[in-house]
XYZ file of C-alpha atoms in Angstrom:
385
model
C 35.115 55.455 -5.331
C 35.591 51.786 -5.495
C 38.324 50.310 -8.043
C 36.728 49.708 -11.480
C 35.588 46.577 -12.569
C 33.727 46.873 -15.716
C 31.868 43.601 -16.786
C 32.593 41.572 -13.649
C 29.172 41.214 -12.905
C 28.393 39.778 -16.269
C 31.516 37.350 -15.865
C 29.720 36.122 -12.572
C 26.919 34.956 -14.734
C 23.943 37.552 -13.776
C 21.915 37.280 -16.718
C 20.178 40.624 -15.520
C 23.108 42.595 -15.727
C 23.566 43.290 -19.279
C 19.931 45.059 -19.401
C 20.918 46.527 -16.021
C 24.118 48.283 -17.367
C 22.212 49.245 -20.842
C 19.486 50.992 -18.397
C 22.154 52.541 -16.290
C 23.952 54.071 -19.060
C 20.398 55.521 -20.711
C 19.991 57.447 -17.660
C 22.943 58.699 -17.256
C 22.952 59.536 -21.030
C 19.486 61.204 -20.510
C 20.723 63.437 -17.243
C 24.215 64.662 -19.234
C 21.999 65.638 -22.551
C 19.559 67.528 -20.218
C 22.380 69.726 -18.911
C 24.931 70.022 -21.843
C 22.387 70.543 -24.747
C 20.417 73.862 -23.325
C 24.510 74.929 -22.283
C 25.327 74.183 -25.461
C 22.726 76.357 -27.422
C 23.377 79.033 -25.302
C 26.928 79.114 -25.613
C 27.086 78.542 -29.643
C 24.519 78.657 -32.551
C 26.419 75.979 -34.334
C 24.318 72.343 -34.251
C 27.595 70.585 -34.958
C 29.252 71.971 -32.022
C 25.963 71.605 -29.431
C 26.113 68.037 -30.966
C 29.974 67.265 -30.414
C 29.941 68.921 -26.887
C 26.575 66.240 -26.068
C 28.418 63.468 -27.893
C 31.790 63.828 -26.081
C 29.635 64.458 -22.323
C 27.717 61.137 -22.849
C 30.400 58.868 -24.159
C 32.899 60.039 -21.367
C 29.942 59.815 -18.936
C 28.591 56.277 -19.771
C 32.179 54.684 -19.609
C 32.953 56.181 -15.921
C 29.372 55.631 -14.885
C 28.919 51.934 -16.106
C 32.890 51.156 -15.030
C 32.425 52.591 -11.428
C 29.713 50.164 -10.413
C 26.087 50.633 -9.158
C 26.520 52.764 -6.426
C 29.464 55.180 -6.875
C 29.487 55.080 -10.558
C 26.052 56.708 -11.764
C 26.384 60.155 -10.624
C 30.148 60.097 -10.428
C 30.063 59.371 -14.180
C 26.980 62.081 -14.599
C 29.416 64.933 -12.615
C 32.536 64.264 -15.046
C 30.228 64.009 -18.487
C 28.810 67.024 -17.272
C 32.074 69.086 -16.923
C 33.217 67.628 -20.303
C 30.487 68.430 -21.958
C 30.223 71.941 -21.112
C 34.203 72.469 -21.201
C 33.778 70.932 -24.905
C 31.265 73.572 -25.870
C 33.130 76.328 -24.395
C 36.159 75.490 -26.028
C 33.941 74.903 -29.293
C 31.658 77.778 -28.994
C 34.427 80.681 -27.887
C 37.431 79.570 -29.067
C 39.025 81.398 -32.611
C 40.413 78.432 -33.874
C 37.690 75.779 -35.579
C 38.053 71.977 -36.226
C 37.465 68.842 -34.439
C 41.354 68.968 -33.835
C 41.420 71.739 -31.476
C 38.836 69.927 -28.959
C 41.481 66.727 -28.298
C 44.439 67.739 -26.384
C 42.523 69.809 -23.887
C 39.786 67.428 -23.966
C 41.287 64.461 -23.702
C 43.993 65.252 -21.021
C 40.834 67.172 -18.972
C 39.017 63.916 -18.747
C 41.528 62.021 -17.269
C 42.531 64.525 -15.104
C 39.278 64.357 -13.730
C 39.371 60.573 -13.151
C 42.826 60.924 -11.636
C 41.505 63.172 -9.018
C 38.765 60.761 -7.940
C 38.308 59.321 -4.545
C 39.923 56.050 -4.581
C 40.856 55.999 -8.031
C 43.080 53.227 -9.477
C 45.570 55.143 -11.280
C 48.993 54.635 -8.857
C 51.060 54.240 -12.180
C 52.258 54.963 -15.777
C 50.823 51.444 -17.106
C 47.367 52.848 -15.568
C 47.458 56.157 -17.041
C 48.305 54.700 -20.111
C 45.676 52.461 -20.113
C 43.123 54.780 -18.686
C 43.980 57.539 -21.556
C 43.777 54.993 -23.956
C 40.287 54.142 -22.885
C 39.169 58.022 -22.875
C 40.313 58.450 -26.332
C 38.212 55.847 -27.279
C 35.185 57.001 -25.882
C 36.043 60.373 -27.327
C 36.374 59.421 -30.693
C 32.918 57.880 -30.490
C 31.752 60.799 -28.910
C 33.267 63.204 -31.941
C 31.251 60.308 -34.424
C 27.633 62.001 -34.409
C 29.011 65.421 -35.278
C 31.388 64.264 -37.707
C 28.486 62.492 -39.149
C 26.659 65.624 -39.059
C 29.535 67.514 -40.924
C 28.985 65.433 -43.757
C 32.035 62.816 -43.405
C 30.307 59.775 -44.296
C 28.772 61.551 -47.392
C 31.322 60.058 -50.121
C 32.560 57.048 -47.701
C 35.192 57.372 -44.732
C 36.518 60.930 -46.039
C 40.192 61.342 -44.576
C 39.718 64.430 -42.834
C 37.642 61.909 -40.575
C 39.990 59.181 -40.155
C 42.636 61.909 -39.220
C 40.133 63.004 -36.327
C 39.694 59.197 -35.432
C 43.076 58.520 -35.549
C 44.817 61.799 -33.912
C 42.192 61.238 -30.888
C 43.287 57.709 -30.450
C 46.887 58.452 -30.648
C 47.312 61.258 -28.345
C 46.607 59.408 -25.818
C 50.475 58.569 -25.447
C 51.272 62.209 -24.998
C 48.674 62.975 -23.020
C 49.486 59.776 -20.685
C 53.341 61.163 -20.388
C 51.995 64.326 -19.227
C 49.535 62.924 -16.387
C 52.579 60.731 -15.283
C 54.895 63.344 -14.481
C 52.481 65.413 -13.071
C 51.499 62.565 -10.996
C 54.708 60.743 -10.096
C 55.273 62.624 -6.432
C 51.718 62.075 -5.409
C 51.359 59.679 -2.616
C 50.719 55.856 -3.583
C 52.243 56.318 -7.381
C 54.403 53.522 -7.745
C 56.584 54.032 -10.662
C 59.825 56.523 -10.243
C 60.560 57.274 -14.234
C 58.144 56.491 -17.451
C 58.295 53.415 -19.207
C 60.989 53.843 -22.706
C 58.169 52.756 -24.613
C 56.002 55.784 -23.353
C 58.695 58.191 -23.856
C 59.518 56.854 -27.319
C 55.970 57.298 -28.334
C 55.857 60.681 -27.394
C 59.156 61.615 -28.622
C 58.017 59.736 -32.256
C 54.377 62.356 -31.981
C 56.666 65.496 -31.945
C 58.846 64.514 -34.445
C 55.787 63.744 -36.491
C 54.367 67.563 -35.532
C 58.048 69.147 -36.421
C 58.037 66.984 -39.739
C 54.497 67.687 -41.048
C 54.964 71.394 -40.076
C 58.165 71.612 -41.660
C 57.182 69.597 -44.864
C 54.021 72.065 -45.222
C 51.734 69.344 -44.422
C 50.168 71.816 -41.903
C 48.695 74.666 -43.020
C 50.739 76.395 -40.067
C 54.109 75.794 -41.798
C 53.143 76.762 -45.470
C 54.753 79.944 -46.927
C 57.131 80.542 -43.788
C 60.719 81.601 -43.672
C 63.521 79.593 -41.789
C 63.529 81.214 -38.679
C 59.423 81.736 -38.884
C 59.401 78.213 -39.346
C 61.622 77.119 -36.596
C 59.337 80.015 -33.999
C 56.259 78.100 -35.539
C 57.699 74.472 -34.502
C 58.575 75.738 -31.173
C 55.555 76.927 -30.358
C 53.769 74.342 -31.274
C 55.533 71.831 -29.242
C 55.133 74.798 -26.342
C 51.569 74.597 -26.626
C 51.587 71.191 -27.219
C 53.384 70.448 -23.608
C 51.540 73.499 -21.889
C 47.768 72.782 -23.075
C 47.025 69.096 -21.970
C 49.214 70.052 -18.438
C 47.186 72.995 -17.907
C 44.100 70.904 -18.479
C 44.985 67.780 -16.614
C 45.836 69.965 -13.479
C 42.472 71.716 -13.818
C 40.404 68.398 -14.108
C 42.465 66.837 -10.982
C 42.017 69.786 -9.025
C 38.142 70.674 -10.006
C 37.207 67.031 -9.105
C 39.221 66.815 -5.542
C 37.618 70.037 -4.593
C 33.898 69.201 -6.450
C 33.401 65.552 -5.376
C 33.638 65.405 -1.658
C 31.135 68.386 -1.479
C 28.799 66.778 -3.911
C 28.636 63.493 -2.405
C 25.889 64.467 -0.141
C 23.463 64.541 -3.376
C 23.939 60.809 -3.519
C 22.366 60.260 -0.416
C 19.381 61.970 -1.557
C 17.623 58.759 -2.375
C 17.597 57.532 0.831
C 16.121 60.953 2.846
C 13.508 61.508 -0.007
C 12.099 57.798 0.403
C 11.754 58.913 3.668
C 10.167 62.291 3.007
C 8.094 61.367 -0.260
C 4.695 60.660 1.308
C 5.160 64.215 3.875
C 6.190 66.152 0.841
C 3.287 64.987 -1.102
C 0.923 65.329 1.806
C 2.240 69.358 2.157
C 1.582 69.739 -1.533
C -1.604 68.715 -1.377
C -2.410 70.629 1.465
C -0.850 73.845 -0.086
C -2.097 73.305 -3.481
C -5.851 72.698 -1.670
C -5.364 76.281 0.062
C -4.467 78.223 -3.097
C -7.630 76.468 -5.138
C -9.967 77.324 -1.653
C -8.763 80.472 -2.006
C -9.136 81.283 -5.993
C -12.532 80.559 -5.260
C -13.132 83.146 -2.669
C -11.131 85.286 -4.480
C -13.240 85.153 -7.685
C -16.557 84.990 -5.803
C -15.865 88.185 -4.243
C -14.938 89.205 -7.381
C -18.011 88.710 -9.355
C -20.374 90.372 -5.917
C -17.666 93.712 -5.661
C -16.296 94.028 -9.162
C -14.394 97.299 -7.769
C -12.879 94.909 -4.950
C -9.723 94.179 -7.402
C -8.506 96.266 -9.713
C -8.102 94.702 -13.367
C -9.858 91.634 -12.019
C -9.834 88.452 -13.700
C -12.278 86.990 -15.942
C -11.911 83.273 -15.414
C -10.610 80.738 -13.189
C -6.902 80.745 -14.540
C -6.195 84.311 -13.569
C -8.017 83.614 -10.194
C -5.450 80.544 -9.663
C -2.592 82.551 -10.651
C -3.321 85.429 -8.138
C -3.730 83.074 -5.346
C -0.573 81.011 -5.905
C 1.306 84.384 -6.271
C -0.370 85.474 -3.107
C 0.217 82.173 -1.068
C 3.699 82.573 -2.306
C 3.686 86.461 -0.454
C 4.278 87.673 -4.014
C 2.309 90.690 -5.930
C 0.761 89.439 -8.940
C 1.893 91.570 -11.846
C -2.075 92.916 -13.437
C -4.115 92.795 -9.767
C -3.822 93.869 -6.832
C -6.736 94.092 -3.680
C -8.444 97.151 -3.258
C -11.364 96.894 -1.419
C -11.126 96.354 2.666
C -12.467 92.915 1.703
C -10.335 91.768 -0.833
C -7.291 92.991 1.870
C -8.908 90.978 4.520
C -9.090 88.056 2.509
C -5.437 88.211 1.252
C -4.151 88.922 4.750
C -6.040 85.390 5.832
C -4.769 83.595 2.680
C -0.876 84.716 3.595
C -1.657 84.099 7.346
C -2.901 80.566 6.706
C -0.658 79.443 3.911
C 2.632 80.158 6.727
C 0.783 78.737 9.477
C 0.059 75.419 7.084
C 3.951 75.545 6.238
C 5.060 75.967 9.840
C 2.619 73.290 11.342
C 3.421 70.847 8.819
C 7.024 71.433 8.882
C 7.009 70.624 12.783
C 5.093 67.602 12.542
C 7.074 65.923 9.490
C 10.214 66.483 11.455
C 8.409 65.266 14.952
C 7.641 62.050 12.850
C 10.442 61.303 10.520
C 13.389 62.621 12.478
C 14.613 59.491 13.859
C 14.880 58.149 10.979
C 16.634 60.690 9.073
C 18.722 60.211 12.172
C 19.603 56.853 11.337
C 20.150 57.444 7.884
C 22.845 59.753 8.791
C 24.566 57.447 11.084
C 24.828 54.873 8.476
C 25.996 57.073 5.738
C 28.912 58.565 8.264
C 29.562 54.952 9.406
C 30.237 54.214 5.167
C 32.336 57.163 5.000
C 34.327 56.780 7.713
C 34.962 53.031 5.861
């Protein structure tokens, strides 16, 4: 993946770049929504959780896709956005805890891990990780916004809980950036040997605020606890605050490192489909013609011999359905051939359908084989570069 250069085309004065970026963002958002929305509803029945997972997935996908450039960005953005959307839906739907704040730490760390594990990632130091963590936190805050609105957070103006959500999303990037840097500083190409002092102080300040908040009863977790229980609660929250983002970051980096090279082939599909579009269409037209032709034969035989089929159809829709399943070699649910003529007709249909597929495949491969070889060689050269 090339180094991200968001907005470089606009700076070059290309007037058509902004409309292209908008159209690119819309396409990425539509693909992510098509995957995340059904998965979200299959995971949870709460509309707010589905809206939240879809918003987070789209926000991260558009941010990654648009900043990644026209070649590698779109599908990489879709991949990252779908993972974020699915993970958000799973956490929101299956976690016993409720609230937006439960999602901030793991989702923010997971998104940063996915970005850090991409091929050609430019995250080579604490400064890069901190910048990227801040950008991801802004995108997640935007992704939470639709669900926040749906919850009624704007019913009486800007409420404190909404501001706390936005604030925590934008502030926790310091903690995530330090965690990601500590887990990445031994990787090849990493420049910094130790984290910057400001980053350490920022993470320490967040830990102190958490301790003070629990001890003072600002957070519900600390209310009504004895001294020992309070210390145990603080230790537990600090351990969770360290372990959850570390595990989510490592999971995201591992997943994208394993998936990206295996899914890179899908980026080549457009070139192959341009070559195969006409032959695929010709095969489909011929196959559908055979289905329609034999639907007529079946219907005519059924009129001439009413007992030729069990539970014979009464209209062209049922005969088309029977012919379609027969072409696929599948039994139709409610109808089957009974007479010898019907069985001969079904056998002829199966032979013709199989013969059409074999002959058409051989003809297509002999005609477009050299063009597919040229495309494969070009992609192999690009991968070597």
